[in-house]
PDB file of C-alpha atoms in Angstrom:
ATOM      1  CA  UNK A 459      14.340  -4.020  23.699  1.00 46.00           C
ATOM      2  CA  UNK A 460      13.425  -0.636  25.058  1.00 49.00           C
ATOM      3  CA  UNK A 461      13.683   1.009  22.306  1.00 63.00           C
ATOM      4  CA  UNK A 462      11.045  -1.412  20.582  1.00 79.00           C
ATOM      5  CA  UNK A 463       7.904  -1.025  23.067  1.00 86.00           C
ATOM      6  CA  UNK A 464       5.079   0.372  21.744  1.00 91.00           C
ATOM      7  CA  UNK A 465       2.554   2.281  23.327  1.00 87.00           C
ATOM      8  CA  UNK A 466       0.363  -0.332  23.616  1.00 88.00           C
ATOM      9  CA  UNK A 467       3.032  -1.756  25.699  1.00 89.00           C
ATOM     10  CA  UNK A 468       2.638   1.268  28.475  1.00 85.00           C
ATOM     11  CA  UNK A 469      -1.070   0.318  28.276  1.00 84.00           C
ATOM     12  CA  UNK A 470      -0.214  -3.032  30.047  1.00 86.00           C
ATOM     13  CA  UNK A 471       2.905  -2.145  32.185  1.00 86.00           C
ATOM     14  CA  UNK A 472       0.089   0.066  33.666  1.00 79.00           C
ATOM     15  CA  UNK A 473      -2.396  -1.324  34.397  1.00 81.00           C
ATOM     16  CA  UNK A 474      -0.292  -4.551  36.165  1.00 80.00           C
ATOM     17  CA  UNK A 475       0.896  -1.322  38.179  1.00 81.00           C
ATOM     18  CA  UNK A 476      -2.626  -0.719  39.073  1.00 78.00           C
ATOM     19  CA  UNK A 477      -3.853  -4.277  39.350  1.00 80.00           C
ATOM     20  CA  UNK A 478      -3.853  -5.286  42.979  1.00 73.00           C
ATOM     21  CA  UNK A 479      -2.425  -8.362  44.207  1.00 77.00           C
ATOM     22  CA  UNK A 480       0.359  -8.765  47.366  1.00 78.00           C
ATOM     23  CA  UNK A 481       3.159  -7.005  48.048  1.00 78.00           C
ATOM     24  CA  UNK A 482       5.423  -9.698  46.809  1.00 79.00           C
ATOM     25  CA  UNK A 483       3.873  -9.632  43.120  1.00 83.00           C
ATOM     26  CA  UNK A 484       3.300  -6.262  42.801  1.00 84.00           C
ATOM     27  CA  UNK A 485       7.488  -5.975  44.144  1.00 85.00           C
ATOM     28  CA  UNK A 486       8.358  -8.459  41.771  1.00 87.00           C
ATOM     29  CA  UNK A 487       6.461  -6.572  38.988  1.00 86.00           C
ATOM     30  CA  UNK A 488       8.253  -3.787  39.788  1.00 89.00           C
ATOM     31  CA  UNK A 489      11.936  -5.288  39.511  1.00 92.00           C
ATOM     32  CA  UNK A 490      11.152  -6.353  35.689  1.00 91.00           C
ATOM     33  CA  UNK A 491       9.276  -3.542  34.946  1.00 89.00           C
ATOM     34  CA  UNK A 492      12.481  -0.284  35.747  1.00 92.00           C
ATOM     35  CA  UNK A 493      14.377  -0.813  32.933  1.00 91.00           C
ATOM     36  CA  UNK A 494      11.501   0.556  30.416  1.00 93.00           C
ATOM     37  CA  UNK A 495      10.115   2.872  33.279  1.00 92.00           C
ATOM     38  CA  UNK A 496      11.584   5.937  32.226  1.00 94.00           C
ATOM     39  CA  UNK A 497      10.455   5.186  29.117  1.00 93.00           C
ATOM     40  CA  UNK A 498       7.547   4.429  29.758  1.00 93.00           C
ATOM     41  CA  UNK A 499       6.242   6.720  31.753  1.00 94.00           C
ATOM     42  CA  UNK A 500       7.947   9.624  28.766  1.00 94.00           C
ATOM     43  CA  UNK A 501       5.366   8.059  26.516  1.00 93.00           C
ATOM     44  CA  UNK A 502       2.426   8.233  28.617  1.00 94.00           C
ATOM     45  CA  UNK A 503       2.797  11.886  29.095  1.00 96.00           C
ATOM     46  CA  UNK A 504       3.251  10.937  32.829  1.00 96.00           C
ATOM     47  CA  UNK A 505       3.507  14.498  33.895  1.00 96.00           C
ATOM     48  CA  UNK A 506       2.892  14.011  37.871  1.00 97.00           C
ATOM     49  CA  UNK A 507       6.488  13.949  38.950  1.00 98.00           C
ATOM     50  CA  UNK A 508       7.021  17.310  37.616  1.00 98.00           C
ATOM     51  CA  UNK A 509       3.588  18.901  38.964  1.00 98.00           C
ATOM     52  CA  UNK A 510       4.568  18.105  42.677  1.00 98.00           C
ATOM     53  CA  UNK A 511       8.007  19.010  42.381  1.00 98.00           C
ATOM     54  CA  UNK A 512       6.537  22.160  41.493  1.00 98.00           C
ATOM     55  CA  UNK A 513       4.232  22.361  43.697  1.00 98.00           C
ATOM     56  CA  UNK A 514       6.571  21.953  46.975  1.00 98.00           C
ATOM     57  CA  UNK A 515       9.065  24.371  44.875  1.00 98.00           C
ATOM     58  CA  UNK A 516       6.817  27.294  44.803  1.00 98.00           C
ATOM     59  CA  UNK A 517       5.635  26.470  49.295  1.00 98.00           C
ATOM     60  CA  UNK A 518       8.894  25.787  50.352  1.00 97.00           C
ATOM     61  CA  UNK A 519      10.177  29.759  51.584  1.00 95.00           C
ATOM     62  CA  UNK A 520      13.052  28.070  53.470  1.00 95.00           C
ATOM     63  CA  UNK A 521      16.439  27.763  52.629  1.00 97.00           C
ATOM     64  CA  UNK A 522      16.279  25.299  49.523  1.00 98.00           C
ATOM     65  CA  UNK A 523      19.840  24.301  49.703  1.00 97.00           C
ATOM     66  CA  UNK A 524      19.410  22.594  52.877  1.00 97.00           C
ATOM     67  CA  UNK A 525      16.310  20.935  52.992  1.00 98.00           C
ATOM     68  CA  UNK A 526      16.025  17.593  53.743  1.00 98.00           C
ATOM     69  CA  UNK A 527      13.684  15.609  51.415  1.00 98.00           C
ATOM     70  CA  UNK A 528      12.329  12.292  51.374  1.00 98.00           C
ATOM     71  CA  UNK A 529      11.078  10.548  48.776  1.00 98.00           C
ATOM     72  CA  UNK A 530       8.587   7.476  49.337  1.00 98.00           C
ATOM     73  CA  UNK A 531       8.264   5.338  46.245  1.00 97.00           C
ATOM     74  CA  UNK A 532      10.910   7.161  44.739  1.00 98.00           C
ATOM     75  CA  UNK A 533      11.642   4.529  41.899  1.00 96.00           C
ATOM     76  CA  UNK A 534      14.195   5.854  39.546  1.00 97.00           C
ATOM     77  CA  UNK A 535      14.425   9.146  41.125  1.00 98.00           C
ATOM     78  CA  UNK A 536      11.872  11.252  38.840  1.00 97.00           C
ATOM     79  CA  UNK A 537      10.190  14.096  41.212  1.00 98.00           C
ATOM     80  CA  UNK A 538      14.270  14.617  43.687  1.00 98.00           C
ATOM     81  CA  UNK A 539      15.809  15.001  39.258  1.00 98.00           C
ATOM     82  CA  UNK A 540      13.495  17.686  38.976  1.00 98.00           C
ATOM     83  CA  UNK A 541      13.749  19.045  43.085  1.00 98.00           C
ATOM     84  CA  UNK A 542      17.703  19.254  41.774  1.00 98.00           C
ATOM     85  CA  UNK A 543      16.799  21.388  39.135  1.00 98.00           C
ATOM     86  CA  UNK A 544      14.636  23.377  41.337  1.00 98.00           C
ATOM     87  CA  UNK A 545      17.099  24.288  43.946  1.00 98.00           C
ATOM     88  CA  UNK A 546      16.995  21.465  46.045  1.00 98.00           C
ATOM     89  CA  UNK A 547      20.111  19.497  47.276  1.00 98.00           C
ATOM     90  CA  UNK A 548      19.271  16.714  49.899  1.00 98.00           C
ATOM     91  CA  UNK A 549      17.836  13.638  48.960  1.00 98.00           C
ATOM     92  CA  UNK A 550      16.817  10.762  51.264  1.00 98.00           C
ATOM     93  CA  UNK A 551      14.833   7.657  48.736  1.00 98.00           C
ATOM     94  CA  UNK A 552      12.550   4.600  49.839  1.00 98.00           C
ATOM     95  CA  UNK A 553      11.147   1.798  47.646  1.00 97.00           C
ATOM     96  CA  UNK A 554       9.901  -1.532  47.340  1.00 95.00           C
ATOM     97  CA  UNK A 555      11.410  -2.905  44.374  1.00 96.00           C
ATOM     98  CA  UNK A 556      15.376  -3.713  45.029  1.00 96.00           C
ATOM     99  CA  UNK A 557      15.786  -3.048  40.843  1.00 97.00           C
ATOM    100  CA  UNK A 558      14.685   0.472  40.900  1.00 97.00           C
ATOM    101  CA  UNK A 559      16.631   0.958  44.065  1.00 97.00           C
ATOM    102  CA  UNK A 560      19.670   0.257  42.187  1.00 97.00           C
ATOM    103  CA  UNK A 561      19.392   2.550  39.396  1.00 97.00           C
ATOM    104  CA  UNK A 562      18.084   5.245  41.534  1.00 97.00           C
ATOM    105  CA  UNK A 563      20.872   4.781  43.529  1.00 97.00           C
ATOM    106  CA  UNK A 564      23.009   5.138  39.772  1.00 97.00           C
ATOM    107  CA  UNK A 565      21.743   8.662  39.621  1.00 96.00           C
ATOM    108  CA  UNK A 566      24.022   9.809  42.204  1.00 97.00           C
ATOM    109  CA  UNK A 567      21.393  12.159  43.140  1.00 97.00           C
ATOM    110  CA  UNK A 568      20.132  10.229  47.220  1.00 98.00           C
ATOM    111  CA  UNK A 569      22.622  10.406  50.229  1.00 98.00           C
ATOM    112  CA  UNK A 570      20.671   6.431  51.287  1.00 97.00           C
ATOM    113  CA  UNK A 571      18.355   4.761  49.416  1.00 98.00           C
ATOM    114  CA  UNK A 572      16.480   2.240  51.395  1.00 97.00           C
ATOM    115  CA  UNK A 573      13.977  -0.668  51.014  1.00 96.00           C
ATOM    116  CA  UNK A 574      10.794  -0.634  52.447  1.00 95.00           C
ATOM    117  CA  UNK A 575       7.071  -2.066  51.534  1.00 92.00           C
ATOM    118  CA  UNK A 576       5.134   0.172  51.865  1.00 91.00           C
ATOM    119  CA  UNK A 577       1.557  -0.641  54.027  1.00 87.00           C
ATOM    120  CA  UNK A 578       3.353  -4.099  55.575  1.00 90.00           C
ATOM    121  CA  UNK A 579       6.504  -2.155  57.061  1.00 92.00           C
ATOM    122  CA  UNK A 580       6.909   1.030  58.284  1.00 93.00           C
ATOM    123  CA  UNK A 581       9.236   4.052  56.928  1.00 95.00           C
ATOM    124  CA  UNK A 582      12.770   2.915  58.018  1.00 96.00           C
ATOM    125  CA  UNK A 583      13.599   6.830  58.477  1.00 97.00           C
ATOM    126  CA  UNK A 584      13.454   8.360  62.149  1.00 96.00           C
ATOM    127  CA  UNK A 585      10.115  10.474  63.088  1.00 97.00           C
ATOM    128  CA  UNK A 586      10.216  14.178  62.047  1.00 98.00           C
ATOM    129  CA  UNK A 587      13.289  14.683  60.162  1.00 97.00           C
ATOM    130  CA  UNK A 588      12.318  15.575  56.904  1.00 98.00           C
ATOM    131  CA  UNK A 589      11.832  19.314  55.872  1.00 98.00           C
ATOM    132  CA  UNK A 590       9.377  17.757  52.700  1.00 98.00           C
ATOM    133  CA  UNK A 591       7.885  14.335  52.858  1.00 98.00           C
ATOM    134  CA  UNK A 592       6.993  13.553  49.185  1.00 98.00           C
ATOM    135  CA  UNK A 593       5.336  10.054  47.335  1.00 98.00           C
ATOM    136  CA  UNK A 594       3.908  10.325  43.874  1.00 98.00           C
ATOM    137  CA  UNK A 595       2.415   7.431  41.853  1.00 94.00           C
ATOM    138  CA  UNK A 596       1.958   4.823  44.343  1.00 94.00           C
ATOM    139  CA  UNK A 597      -1.217   6.273  46.153  1.00 96.00           C
ATOM    140  CA  UNK A 598      -3.639   5.019  44.549  1.00 94.00           C
ATOM    141  CA  UNK A 599      -5.775   2.081  44.080  1.00 91.00           C
ATOM    142  CA  UNK A 600      -3.826  -0.846  43.881  1.00 87.00           C
ATOM    143  CA  UNK A 601      -1.025  -0.213  45.431  1.00 90.00           C
ATOM    144  CA  UNK A 602      -0.802   1.869  49.031  1.00 93.00           C
ATOM    145  CA  UNK A 603      -3.044   1.977  51.426  1.00 94.00           C
ATOM    146  CA  UNK A 604      -4.621   5.829  51.937  1.00 97.00           C
ATOM    147  CA  UNK A 605      -3.949   4.750  56.101  1.00 96.00           C
ATOM    148  CA  UNK A 606       0.370   5.490  54.615  1.00 97.00           C
ATOM    149  CA  UNK A 607      -0.081   9.364  54.863  1.00 98.00           C
ATOM    150  CA  UNK A 608      -0.026   8.964  58.433  1.00 97.00           C
ATOM    151  CA  UNK A 609       3.641   7.357  58.065  1.00 97.00           C
ATOM    152  CA  UNK A 610       5.130  10.461  55.912  1.00 98.00           C
ATOM    153  CA  UNK A 611       3.601  12.988  58.364  1.00 98.00           C
ATOM    154  CA  UNK A 612       5.220  10.856  61.112  1.00 98.00           C
ATOM    155  CA  UNK A 613       8.501  11.756  59.483  1.00 98.00           C
ATOM    156  CA  UNK A 614       7.674  15.509  58.648  1.00 98.00           C
ATOM    157  CA  UNK A 615       8.913  17.750  60.378  1.00 98.00           C
ATOM    158  CA  UNK A 616       7.214  20.676  62.322  1.00 98.00           C
ATOM    159  CA  UNK A 617       6.519  22.985  59.299  1.00 98.00           C
ATOM    160  CA  UNK A 618       7.474  20.661  57.218  1.00 98.00           C
ATOM    161  CA  UNK A 619       4.773  18.963  54.062  1.00 98.00           C
ATOM    162  CA  UNK A 620       3.891  16.074  53.098  1.00 98.00           C
ATOM    163  CA  UNK A 621       3.243  16.606  49.014  1.00 98.00           C
ATOM    164  CA  UNK A 622       0.875  13.244  47.420  1.00 98.00           C
ATOM    165  CA  UNK A 623      -0.660  12.789  44.063  1.00 98.00           C
ATOM    166  CA  UNK A 624      -3.030  10.184  43.139  1.00 98.00           C
ATOM    167  CA  UNK A 625      -5.361   9.809  39.970  1.00 97.00           C
ATOM    168  CA  UNK A 626      -8.345  10.925  39.290  1.00 96.00           C
ATOM    169  CA  UNK A 627     -10.144   8.635  37.092  1.00 95.00           C
ATOM    170  CA  UNK A 628     -12.829   6.767  37.734  1.00 94.00           C
ATOM    171  CA  UNK A 629     -11.551   4.097  38.856  1.00 93.00           C
ATOM    172  CA  UNK A 630      -9.215   5.676  41.577  1.00 96.00           C
ATOM    173  CA  UNK A 631     -12.629   6.898  42.863  1.00 96.00           C
ATOM    174  CA  UNK A 632     -13.434   5.647  46.068  1.00 97.00           C
ATOM    175  CA  UNK A 633      -9.440   5.404  46.821  1.00 97.00           C
ATOM    176  CA  UNK A 634      -9.755   9.062  46.229  1.00 98.00           C
ATOM    177  CA  UNK A 635     -11.706  10.099  48.805  1.00 98.00           C
ATOM    178  CA  UNK A 636     -10.316   7.455  51.363  1.00 98.00           C
ATOM    179  CA  UNK A 637      -7.077   9.612  51.195  1.00 98.00           C
ATOM    180  CA  UNK A 638      -9.453  13.278  51.501  1.00 98.00           C
ATOM    181  CA  UNK A 639     -11.189  10.971  54.128  1.00 98.00           C
ATOM    182  CA  UNK A 640      -7.310  10.497  56.248  1.00 98.00           C
ATOM    183  CA  UNK A 641      -6.322  13.614  55.626  1.00 98.00           C
ATOM    184  CA  UNK A 642      -9.655  15.114  56.885  1.00 98.00           C
ATOM    185  CA  UNK A 643      -9.059  13.257  60.063  1.00 98.00           C
ATOM    186  CA  UNK A 644      -5.593  14.215  60.529  1.00 98.00           C
ATOM    187  CA  UNK A 645      -6.674  18.686  60.341  1.00 98.00           C
ATOM    188  CA  UNK A 646      -9.559  17.837  62.280  1.00 98.00           C
ATOM    189  CA  UNK A 647      -6.679  16.620  65.058  1.00 98.00           C
ATOM    190  CA  UNK A 648      -5.267  19.620  64.444  1.00 98.00           C
ATOM    191  CA  UNK A 649      -2.306  17.371  62.987  1.00 98.00           C
ATOM    192  CA  UNK A 650      -1.810  19.018  59.966  1.00 98.00           C
ATOM    193  CA  UNK A 651      -3.328  21.497  57.086  1.00 98.00           C
ATOM    194  CA  UNK A 652      -3.677  21.397  53.811  1.00 98.00           C
ATOM    195  CA  UNK A 653      -2.049  24.159  51.918  1.00 98.00           C
ATOM    196  CA  UNK A 654      -2.928  23.035  48.927  1.00 98.00           C
ATOM    197  CA  UNK A 655      -5.189  21.439  46.424  1.00 98.00           C
ATOM    198  CA  UNK A 656      -4.411  20.869  42.648  1.00 98.00           C
ATOM    199  CA  UNK A 657      -6.548  19.381  40.418  1.00 98.00           C
ATOM    200  CA  UNK A 658      -4.581  18.783  36.915  1.00 97.00           C
ATOM    201  CA  UNK A 659      -6.617  17.385  33.690  1.00 97.00           C
ATOM    202  CA  UNK A 660      -3.955  16.334  31.769  1.00 95.00           C
ATOM    203  CA  UNK A 661      -2.273  14.032  34.424  1.00 96.00           C
ATOM    204  CA  UNK A 662      -1.430  11.517  31.870  1.00 95.00           C
ATOM    205  CA  UNK A 663      -2.376   9.665  28.755  1.00 94.00           C
ATOM    206  CA  UNK A 664      -5.483   7.290  29.355  1.00 93.00           C
ATOM    207  CA  UNK A 665      -4.539   3.588  29.372  1.00 89.00           C
ATOM    208  CA  UNK A 666      -7.774   1.590  29.691  1.00 88.00           C
ATOM    209  CA  UNK A 667     -10.624   0.617  27.380  1.00 87.00           C
ATOM    210  CA  UNK A 668     -13.303   2.843  28.622  1.00 90.00           C
ATOM    211  CA  UNK A 669     -10.871   6.134  28.727  1.00 91.00           C
ATOM    212  CA  UNK A 670     -10.175   8.075  26.296  1.00 91.00           C
ATOM    213  CA  UNK A 671      -6.786  11.083  25.992  1.00 95.00           C
ATOM    214  CA  UNK A 672      -6.009  11.585  29.189  1.00 96.00           C
ATOM    215  CA  UNK A 673      -7.355  10.913  32.929  1.00 96.00           C
ATOM    216  CA  UNK A 674      -6.876  13.520  35.597  1.00 97.00           C
ATOM    217  CA  UNK A 675      -4.965  13.830  38.845  1.00 98.00           C
ATOM    218  CA  UNK A 676      -4.523  15.879  41.849  1.00 98.00           C
ATOM    219  CA  UNK A 677      -1.486  16.885  43.760  1.00 98.00           C
ATOM    220  CA  UNK A 678      -2.266  17.795  47.531  1.00 98.00           C
ATOM    221  CA  UNK A 679       0.516  19.590  49.795  1.00 98.00           C
ATOM    222  CA  UNK A 680      -0.192  19.486  53.565  1.00 98.00           C
ATOM    223  CA  UNK A 681       1.848  21.292  56.179  1.00 98.00           C
ATOM    224  CA  UNK A 682       2.189  19.185  59.397  1.00 98.00           C
ATOM    225  CA  UNK A 683       1.058  21.556  62.310  1.00 96.00           C
TER     226      UNK A 683
END
């Protein structure tokens, strides 16, 4: 069935993913989307997983082989797959969708994959345990609340990194502003510092009628202080 998918199918799926629905409905959608997710991401030219991994690898100066990565909203494991190619070896995944988790487990990338309803449940991990905490794709309107950044920070070791991506299009403007406000408040409390903010013009192909071509996106890399 996946082989017959069209860009119209992809547009429909991505619009559904961005709808502001309840957590149970959202998870049910991701369960049904899991089998065609990677093909849809390729059709959309969704570059965020690679770009986030590249950002992390370029700023991580310790031994990559020994680093422990927490891949939050890991999906099928796209981000960790790229990070492994860049020298990282140890991954723990977290996702809300059982079907996505099952696919992630099949990759053999993860030492462990845990289920968690982000925004509703606390992260099922120990505080200050991870060299890098990364979340790609989920921090946007209709998905994970911006305040979840604080949970990501809490799971990060002192001196470790939190990497977050979000879309930069008009529909996500208010969420992006709120996310930046949360990060700034943590900086003002001397809990983290922004290492880099990377704006990418060609993030993914547009899926809404009022947009054309590609939409922009942003990668935030913060260090726990």
